[in-house]
mmCIF file of C-alpha atoms and ligand atoms in Angstrom:
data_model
loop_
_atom_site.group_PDB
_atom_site.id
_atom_site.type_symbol
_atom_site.label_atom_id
_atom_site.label_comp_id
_atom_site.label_asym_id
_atom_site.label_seq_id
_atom_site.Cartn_x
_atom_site.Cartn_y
_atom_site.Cartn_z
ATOM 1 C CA UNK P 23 9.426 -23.832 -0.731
ATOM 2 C CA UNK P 24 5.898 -24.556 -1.566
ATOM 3 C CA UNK P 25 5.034 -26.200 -5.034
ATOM 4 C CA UNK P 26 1.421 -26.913 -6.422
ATOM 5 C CA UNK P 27 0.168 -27.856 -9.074
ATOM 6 C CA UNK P 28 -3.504 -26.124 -10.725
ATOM 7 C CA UNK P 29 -4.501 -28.982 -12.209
ATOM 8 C CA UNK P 30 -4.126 -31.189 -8.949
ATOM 9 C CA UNK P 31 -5.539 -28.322 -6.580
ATOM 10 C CA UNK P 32 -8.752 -28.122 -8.984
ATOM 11 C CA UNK P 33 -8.982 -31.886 -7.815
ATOM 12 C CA UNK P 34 -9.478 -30.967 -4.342
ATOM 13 C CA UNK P 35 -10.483 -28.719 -1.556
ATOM 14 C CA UNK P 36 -8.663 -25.764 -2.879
ATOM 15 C CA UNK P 37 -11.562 -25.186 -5.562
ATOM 16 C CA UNK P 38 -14.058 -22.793 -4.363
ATOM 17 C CA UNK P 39 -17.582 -22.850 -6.860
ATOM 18 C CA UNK P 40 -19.826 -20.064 -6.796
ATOM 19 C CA UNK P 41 -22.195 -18.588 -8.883
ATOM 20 C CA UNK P 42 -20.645 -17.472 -12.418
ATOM 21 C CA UNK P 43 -17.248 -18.179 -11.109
ATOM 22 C CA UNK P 44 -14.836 -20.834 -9.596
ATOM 23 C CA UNK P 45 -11.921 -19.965 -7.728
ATOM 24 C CA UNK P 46 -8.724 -22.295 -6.930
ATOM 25 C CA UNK P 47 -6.730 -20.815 -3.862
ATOM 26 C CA UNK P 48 -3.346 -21.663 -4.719
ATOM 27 C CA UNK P 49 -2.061 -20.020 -1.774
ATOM 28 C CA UNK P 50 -3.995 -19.255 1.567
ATOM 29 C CA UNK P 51 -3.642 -17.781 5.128
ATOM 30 C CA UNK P 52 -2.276 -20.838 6.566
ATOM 31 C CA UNK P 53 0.932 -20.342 3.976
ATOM 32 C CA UNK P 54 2.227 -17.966 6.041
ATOM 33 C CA UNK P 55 2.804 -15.448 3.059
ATOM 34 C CA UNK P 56 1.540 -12.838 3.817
ATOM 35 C CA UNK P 57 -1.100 -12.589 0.514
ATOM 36 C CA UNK P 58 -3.102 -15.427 -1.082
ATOM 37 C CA UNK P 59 -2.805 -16.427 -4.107
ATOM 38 C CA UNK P 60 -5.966 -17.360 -6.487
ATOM 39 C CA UNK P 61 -6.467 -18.596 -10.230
ATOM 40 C CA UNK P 62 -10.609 -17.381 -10.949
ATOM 41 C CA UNK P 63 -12.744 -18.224 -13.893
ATOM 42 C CA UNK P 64 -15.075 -15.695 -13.908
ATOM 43 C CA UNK P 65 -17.848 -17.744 -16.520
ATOM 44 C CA UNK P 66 -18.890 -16.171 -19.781
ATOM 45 C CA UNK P 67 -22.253 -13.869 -19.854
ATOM 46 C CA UNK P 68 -22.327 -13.099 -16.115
ATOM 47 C CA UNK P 69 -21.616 -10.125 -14.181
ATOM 48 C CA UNK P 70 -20.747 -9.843 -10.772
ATOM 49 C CA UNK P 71 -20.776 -7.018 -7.899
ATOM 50 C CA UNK P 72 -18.227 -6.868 -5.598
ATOM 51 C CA UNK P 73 -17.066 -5.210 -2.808
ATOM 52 C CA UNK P 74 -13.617 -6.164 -0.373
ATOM 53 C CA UNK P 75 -14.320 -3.754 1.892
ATOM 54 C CA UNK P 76 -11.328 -5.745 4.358
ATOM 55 C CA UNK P 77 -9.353 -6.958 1.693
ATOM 56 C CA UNK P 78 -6.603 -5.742 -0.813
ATOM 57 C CA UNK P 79 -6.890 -7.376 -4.244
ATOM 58 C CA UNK P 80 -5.134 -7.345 -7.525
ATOM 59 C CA UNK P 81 -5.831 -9.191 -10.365
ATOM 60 C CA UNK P 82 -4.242 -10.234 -13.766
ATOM 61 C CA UNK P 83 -5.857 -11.068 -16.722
ATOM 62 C CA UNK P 84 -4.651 -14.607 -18.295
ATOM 63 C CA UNK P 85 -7.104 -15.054 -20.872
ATOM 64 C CA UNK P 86 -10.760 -14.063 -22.393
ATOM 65 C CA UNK P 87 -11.950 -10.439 -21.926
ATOM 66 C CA UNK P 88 -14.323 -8.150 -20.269
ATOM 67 C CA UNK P 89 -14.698 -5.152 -18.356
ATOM 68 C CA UNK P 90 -14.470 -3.984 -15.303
ATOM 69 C CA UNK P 91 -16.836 -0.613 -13.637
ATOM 70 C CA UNK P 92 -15.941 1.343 -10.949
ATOM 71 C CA UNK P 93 -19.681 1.678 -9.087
ATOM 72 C CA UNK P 94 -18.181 4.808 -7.100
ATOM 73 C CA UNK P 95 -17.330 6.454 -10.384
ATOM 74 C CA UNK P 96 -19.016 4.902 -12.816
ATOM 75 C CA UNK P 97 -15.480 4.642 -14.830
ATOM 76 C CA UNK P 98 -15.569 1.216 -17.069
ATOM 77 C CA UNK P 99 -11.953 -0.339 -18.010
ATOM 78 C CA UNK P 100 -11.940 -3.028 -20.587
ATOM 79 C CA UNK P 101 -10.086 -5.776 -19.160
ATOM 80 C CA UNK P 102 -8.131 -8.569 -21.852
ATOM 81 C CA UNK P 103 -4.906 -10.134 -21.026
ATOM 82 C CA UNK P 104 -2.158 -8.386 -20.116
ATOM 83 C CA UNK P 105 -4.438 -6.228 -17.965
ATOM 84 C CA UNK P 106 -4.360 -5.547 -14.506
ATOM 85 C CA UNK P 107 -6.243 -4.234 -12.119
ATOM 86 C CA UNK P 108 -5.845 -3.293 -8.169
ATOM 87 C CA UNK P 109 -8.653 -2.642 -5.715
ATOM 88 C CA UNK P 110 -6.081 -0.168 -3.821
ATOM 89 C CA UNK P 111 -9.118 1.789 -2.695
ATOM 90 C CA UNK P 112 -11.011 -1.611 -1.459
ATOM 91 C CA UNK P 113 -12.970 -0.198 -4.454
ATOM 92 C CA UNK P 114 -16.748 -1.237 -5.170
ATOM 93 C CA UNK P 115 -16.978 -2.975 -8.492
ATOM 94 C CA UNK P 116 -18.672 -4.817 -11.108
ATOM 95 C CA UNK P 117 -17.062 -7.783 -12.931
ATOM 96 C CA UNK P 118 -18.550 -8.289 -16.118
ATOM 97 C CA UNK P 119 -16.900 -11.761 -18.399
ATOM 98 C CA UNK P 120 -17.874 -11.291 -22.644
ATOM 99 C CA UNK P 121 -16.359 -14.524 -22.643
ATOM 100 C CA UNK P 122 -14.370 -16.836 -19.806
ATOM 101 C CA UNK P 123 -11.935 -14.534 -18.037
ATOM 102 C CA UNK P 124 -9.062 -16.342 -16.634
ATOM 103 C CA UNK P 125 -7.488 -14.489 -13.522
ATOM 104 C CA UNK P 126 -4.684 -14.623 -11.185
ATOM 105 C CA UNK P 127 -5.768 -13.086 -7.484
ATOM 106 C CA UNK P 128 -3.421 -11.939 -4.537
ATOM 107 C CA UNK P 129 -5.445 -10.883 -1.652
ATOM 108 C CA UNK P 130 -3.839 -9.181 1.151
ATOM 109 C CA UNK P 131 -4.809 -9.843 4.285
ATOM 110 C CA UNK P 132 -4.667 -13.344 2.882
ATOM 111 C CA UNK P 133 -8.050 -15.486 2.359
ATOM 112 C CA UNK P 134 -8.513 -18.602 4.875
ATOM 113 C CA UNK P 135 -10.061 -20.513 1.966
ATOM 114 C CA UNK P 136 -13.700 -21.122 3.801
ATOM 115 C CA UNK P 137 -14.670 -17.239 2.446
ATOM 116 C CA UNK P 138 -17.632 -16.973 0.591
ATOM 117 C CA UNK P 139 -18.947 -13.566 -0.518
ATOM 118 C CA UNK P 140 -21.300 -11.750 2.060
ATOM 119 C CA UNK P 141 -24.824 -10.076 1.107
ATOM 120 C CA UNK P 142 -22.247 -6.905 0.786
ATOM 121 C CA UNK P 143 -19.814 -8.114 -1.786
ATOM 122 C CA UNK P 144 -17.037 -8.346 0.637
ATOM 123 C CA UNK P 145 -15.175 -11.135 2.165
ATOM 124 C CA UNK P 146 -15.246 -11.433 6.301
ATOM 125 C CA UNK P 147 -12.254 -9.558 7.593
ATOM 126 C CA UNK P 148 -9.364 -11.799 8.602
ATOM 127 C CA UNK P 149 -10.124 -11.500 12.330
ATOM 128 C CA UNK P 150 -13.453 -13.032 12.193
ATOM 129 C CA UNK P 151 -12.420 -16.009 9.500
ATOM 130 C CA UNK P 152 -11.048 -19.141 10.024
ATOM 131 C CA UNK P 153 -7.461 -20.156 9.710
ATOM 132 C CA UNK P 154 -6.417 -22.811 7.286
HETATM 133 C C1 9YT N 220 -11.693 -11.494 -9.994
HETATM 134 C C2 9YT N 220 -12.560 -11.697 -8.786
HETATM 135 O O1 9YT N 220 -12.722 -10.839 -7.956
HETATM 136 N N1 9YT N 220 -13.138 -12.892 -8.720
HETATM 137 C C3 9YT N 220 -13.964 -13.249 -7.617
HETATM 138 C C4 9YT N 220 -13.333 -14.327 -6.797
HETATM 139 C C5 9YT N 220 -12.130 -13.876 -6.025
HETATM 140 N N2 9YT N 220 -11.131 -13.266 -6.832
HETATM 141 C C6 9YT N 220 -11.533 -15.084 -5.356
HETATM 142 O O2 9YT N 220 -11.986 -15.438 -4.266
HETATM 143 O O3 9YT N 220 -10.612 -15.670 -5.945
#
């Protein structure tokens, strides 16, 4: 059984900064799950384009609210918690935070933890990432 704490991974390695938005990977490749398993703070007043072209990802909403636009479609969901949303499609996106947006993450294949977004939005395919 694995057990960990937020609070303590926040402390460490396991907290991935960016720009607009912090990530703590609460479960990664090297788990052996078969998903990881995220907790993002996407910061208030910024917007973000994404794109997992080699990943799965779903994501929860915990707390704060924004919204969330489908660039393919042009379709806009307002996301608050309680909401979910799944990239089933590996679907191209904008992330936009009114306020702090607190989300849970599974990515499947999992994330190594040294991922960083490319130019593209996405996140290297498993193959060509490190494992943790
Ligand atoms: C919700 C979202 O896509 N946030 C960007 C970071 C990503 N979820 C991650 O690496 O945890």
């Amino acid at each position: 059984m694995i057990v960990r704490n937020l609070n303590d991974a926040r402390k460490g390695e396991r907290l991935v900064n960016s720009n607009g938005w912090d990530s703590t990977r609460l479960l990664l490749a090297g788990d052996n799950m078969g998903f990881s398993f995220h907790i993002t703070r996407i910061h208030a007043g910024t917007s973000h384009e994404f794109h997992y072209k080699h990943h799965f990802e779903s994501v929860y909403c915990i707390s704060g609210n924004g919204e969330i636009e489908d660039l393919a479609t042009g379709e806009v969901h307002q996301i608050e918690p309680g909401v979910m949303y799944a990239l089933n499609l590996n679907d191209k996106h904008r992330l936009t935070a009114r306020d702090e947006m607190v989300m849970a993450c599974c990515f499947n294949p999992p994330v190594t933890g040294t991922e960083v977004h490319r130019e593209d939005g996405s996140y290297a395919p498993a193959e060509l990432a490190e494992t943790a």
